[in-house]
Coordinates of C-alpha atoms and ligand atoms in Angstrom, one line a residue:
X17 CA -9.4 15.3 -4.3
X18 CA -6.4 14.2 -6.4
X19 CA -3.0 15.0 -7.0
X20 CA -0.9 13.4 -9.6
X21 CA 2.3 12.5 -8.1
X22 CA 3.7 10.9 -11.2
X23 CA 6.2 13.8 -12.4
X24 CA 7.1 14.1 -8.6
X25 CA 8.2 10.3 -8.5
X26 CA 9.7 10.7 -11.7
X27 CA 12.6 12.8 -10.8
X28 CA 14.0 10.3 -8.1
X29 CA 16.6 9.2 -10.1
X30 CA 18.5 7.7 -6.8
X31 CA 18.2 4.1 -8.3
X32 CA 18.3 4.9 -12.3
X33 CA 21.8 3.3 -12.8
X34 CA 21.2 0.3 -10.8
X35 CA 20.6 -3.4 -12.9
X36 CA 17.9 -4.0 -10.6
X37 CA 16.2 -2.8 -7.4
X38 CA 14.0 -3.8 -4.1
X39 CA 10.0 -2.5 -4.3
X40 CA 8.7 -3.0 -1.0
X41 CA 4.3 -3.9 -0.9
X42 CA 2.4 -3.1 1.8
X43 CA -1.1 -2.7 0.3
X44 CA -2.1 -4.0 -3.4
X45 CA 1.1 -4.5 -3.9
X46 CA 1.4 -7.6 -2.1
X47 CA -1.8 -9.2 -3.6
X48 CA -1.6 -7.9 -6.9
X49 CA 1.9 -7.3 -8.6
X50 CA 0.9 -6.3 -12.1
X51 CA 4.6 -5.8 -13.4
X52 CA 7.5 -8.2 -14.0
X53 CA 9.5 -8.7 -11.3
X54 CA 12.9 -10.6 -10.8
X55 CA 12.4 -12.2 -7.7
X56 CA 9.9 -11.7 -4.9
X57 CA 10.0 -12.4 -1.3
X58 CA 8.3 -11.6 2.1
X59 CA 10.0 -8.6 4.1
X60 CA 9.3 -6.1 6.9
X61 CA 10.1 -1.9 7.1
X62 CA 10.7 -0.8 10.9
X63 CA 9.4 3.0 12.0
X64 CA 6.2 2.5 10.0
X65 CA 2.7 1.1 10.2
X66 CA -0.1 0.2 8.2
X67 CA -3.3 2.5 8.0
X68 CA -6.7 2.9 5.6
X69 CA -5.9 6.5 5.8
X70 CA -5.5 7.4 2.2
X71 CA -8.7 8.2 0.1
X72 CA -9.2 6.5 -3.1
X73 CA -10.6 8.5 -6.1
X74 CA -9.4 6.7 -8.8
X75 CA -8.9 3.0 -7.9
X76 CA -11.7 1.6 -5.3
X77 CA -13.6 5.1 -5.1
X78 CA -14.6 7.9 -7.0
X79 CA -14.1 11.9 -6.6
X80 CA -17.4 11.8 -5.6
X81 CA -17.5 8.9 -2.9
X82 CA -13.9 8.2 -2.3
X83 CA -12.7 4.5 -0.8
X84 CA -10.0 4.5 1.8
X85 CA -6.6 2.1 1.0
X86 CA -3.2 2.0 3.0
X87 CA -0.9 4.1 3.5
X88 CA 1.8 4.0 6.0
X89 CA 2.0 6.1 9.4
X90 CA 5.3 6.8 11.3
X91 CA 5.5 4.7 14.3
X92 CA 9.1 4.2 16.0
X93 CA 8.5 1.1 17.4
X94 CA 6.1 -0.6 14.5
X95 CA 7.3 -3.0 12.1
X96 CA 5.3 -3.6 8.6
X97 CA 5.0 -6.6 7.1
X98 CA 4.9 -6.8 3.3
X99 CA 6.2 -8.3 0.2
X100 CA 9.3 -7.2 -1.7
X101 CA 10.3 -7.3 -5.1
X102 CA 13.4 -7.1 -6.9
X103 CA 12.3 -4.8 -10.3
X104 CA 14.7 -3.4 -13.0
X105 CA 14.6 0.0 -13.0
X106 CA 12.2 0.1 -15.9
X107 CA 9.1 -0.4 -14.0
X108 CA 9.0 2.4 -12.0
X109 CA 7.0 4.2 -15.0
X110 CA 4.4 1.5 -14.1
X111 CA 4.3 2.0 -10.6
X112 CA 4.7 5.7 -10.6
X113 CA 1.8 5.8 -13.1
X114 CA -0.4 2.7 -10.4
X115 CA 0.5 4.9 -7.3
X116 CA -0.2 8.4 -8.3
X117 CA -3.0 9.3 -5.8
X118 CA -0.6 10.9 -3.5
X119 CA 1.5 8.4 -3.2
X120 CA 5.5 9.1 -3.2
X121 CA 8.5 7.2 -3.4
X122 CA 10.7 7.0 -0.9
X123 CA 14.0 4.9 0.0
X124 CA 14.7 3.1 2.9
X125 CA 16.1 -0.2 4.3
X126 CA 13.7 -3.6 3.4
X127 CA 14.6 -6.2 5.8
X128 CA 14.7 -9.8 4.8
X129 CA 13.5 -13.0 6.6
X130 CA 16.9 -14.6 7.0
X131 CA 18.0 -11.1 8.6
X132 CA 19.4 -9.7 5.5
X133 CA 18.3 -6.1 4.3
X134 CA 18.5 -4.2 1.1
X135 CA 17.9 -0.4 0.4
X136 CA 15.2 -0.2 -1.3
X137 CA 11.8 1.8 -2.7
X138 CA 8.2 2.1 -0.7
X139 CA 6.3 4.2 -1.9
X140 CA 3.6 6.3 1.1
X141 CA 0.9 8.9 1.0
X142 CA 1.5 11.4 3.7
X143 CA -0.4 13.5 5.2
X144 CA 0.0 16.0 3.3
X145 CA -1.4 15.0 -0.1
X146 CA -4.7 16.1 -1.7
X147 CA -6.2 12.7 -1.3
X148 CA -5.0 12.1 2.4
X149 CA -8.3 11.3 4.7
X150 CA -6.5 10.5 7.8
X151 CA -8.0 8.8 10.9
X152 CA -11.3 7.3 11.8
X153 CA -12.2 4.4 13.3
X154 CA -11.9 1.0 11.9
X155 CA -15.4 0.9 12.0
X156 CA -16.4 3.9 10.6
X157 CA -12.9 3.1 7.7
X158 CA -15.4 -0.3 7.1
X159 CA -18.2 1.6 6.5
X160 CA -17.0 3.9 3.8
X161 CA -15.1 0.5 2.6
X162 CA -18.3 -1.2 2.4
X163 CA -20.2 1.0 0.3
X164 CA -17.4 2.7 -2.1
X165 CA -16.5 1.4 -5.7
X166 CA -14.1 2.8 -8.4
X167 CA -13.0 1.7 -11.8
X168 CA -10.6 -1.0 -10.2
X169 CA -13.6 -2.4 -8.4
X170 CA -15.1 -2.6 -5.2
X171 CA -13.5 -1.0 -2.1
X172 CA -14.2 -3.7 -0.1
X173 CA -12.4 -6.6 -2.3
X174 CA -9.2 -4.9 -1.6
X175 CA -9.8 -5.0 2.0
X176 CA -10.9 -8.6 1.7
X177 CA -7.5 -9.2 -0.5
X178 CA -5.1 -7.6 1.5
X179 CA -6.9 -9.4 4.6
X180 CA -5.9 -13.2 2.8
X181 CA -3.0 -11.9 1.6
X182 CA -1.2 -10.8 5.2
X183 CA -2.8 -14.5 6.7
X184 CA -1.0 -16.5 3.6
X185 CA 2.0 -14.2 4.8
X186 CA 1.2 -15.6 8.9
X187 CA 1.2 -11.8 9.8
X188 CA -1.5 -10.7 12.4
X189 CA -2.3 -6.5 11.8
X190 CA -5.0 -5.8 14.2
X191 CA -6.2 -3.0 12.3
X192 CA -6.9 -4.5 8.8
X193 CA -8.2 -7.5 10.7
X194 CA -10.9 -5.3 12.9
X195 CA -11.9 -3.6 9.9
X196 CA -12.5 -6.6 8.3
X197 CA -14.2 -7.8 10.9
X198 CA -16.5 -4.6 11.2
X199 CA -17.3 -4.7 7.3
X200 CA -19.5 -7.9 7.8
X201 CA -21.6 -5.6 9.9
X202 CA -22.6 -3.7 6.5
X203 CA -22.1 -6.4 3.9
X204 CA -23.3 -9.5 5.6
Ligands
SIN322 C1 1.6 -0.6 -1.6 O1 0.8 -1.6 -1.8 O2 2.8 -0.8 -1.2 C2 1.1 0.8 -1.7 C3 -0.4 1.0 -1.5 C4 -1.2 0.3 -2.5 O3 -1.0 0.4 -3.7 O4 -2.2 -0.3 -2.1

């Protein structure tokens, strides 16, 4: 199922009057920043962690035979590793539009690799959106990975990408990597 989040997102206007602002990537973000962006550089967010816990109906799935992408958990004690990028204001039309599966903005502090930290934008699917799948495990998430598709292409190519993308960045996440790992089990 679906849910537009676009008009939600819209009304944050906590940033509207600022010359430019801090976008924090944790899933396609990172590997695929289809906007204009002033600067970019690799970050971290603490209290949260990476999970393929959000169905994908409109991107790497369909309504049908949703795919599963990221989302971020709470987690006291985890720290996610990402990209960040310094936007204008502008393009959160773009990325409101990009992440509306369930996905909503939120502000928090995007920490810097030389310590520095900036408030900034993430945007997370809880679990309380239409599209939310929740838990499994990673081998069961590579599975449904392996064999969904959507108009953005297959599910499993954003798996793959996000997989190089966190080992260009030097970060280890056991749970991307062991359901990378499983998906050669289904796709050879
Ligand atoms: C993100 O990349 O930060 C959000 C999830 C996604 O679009 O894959």
């Amino acid at each position: 199922m679906s849910l537009d989040t676009t008009a939600i997102n819209r009304r944050m206007a906590q940033f509207d009057s600022h010359a430019s602002v801090w976008l924090f990537g944790y899933g396609s973000l990172i590997f695929k920043a289809d906007f204009p962006f002033l600067e970019r550089r690799p970050a971290h967010i603490e209290g949260w962690t990476r999970r393929f816990w959000q169905g994908s109906h409109d991107h790497r799935g369909t309504e049908t035979a949703p795919g599963r992408v990221v989302t971020l958990a709470p987690d006291a004690d985890a720290v996610c590793h990402g990209m960040a990028y310094l936007v204008t204001p502008e393009e959160f039309a773009h990325l409101d539009y990009r992440e509306k599966n369930g996905y909503l903005r939120l502000a928090t502090a995007i920490h810097f690799e030389d310590g520095s930290a900036a408030e900034g934008i993430v945007y997370i699917a809880t679990h309380e959106n239409a599209a939310y799948l929740g838990p499994a495990s990673e081998r069961d998430i590579a599975r449904q990975i392996a064999f969904a598709r959507g108009p953005s292409g297959p599910n499993s190519e954003y798996l793959r990408e996000l997989a190089r993308a966190l080992r260009e960045l030097g970060k280890f996440d056991p749970h991307v990597f062991e359901i990378e790992r499983h998906l050669a089990e289904f796709h050879g």
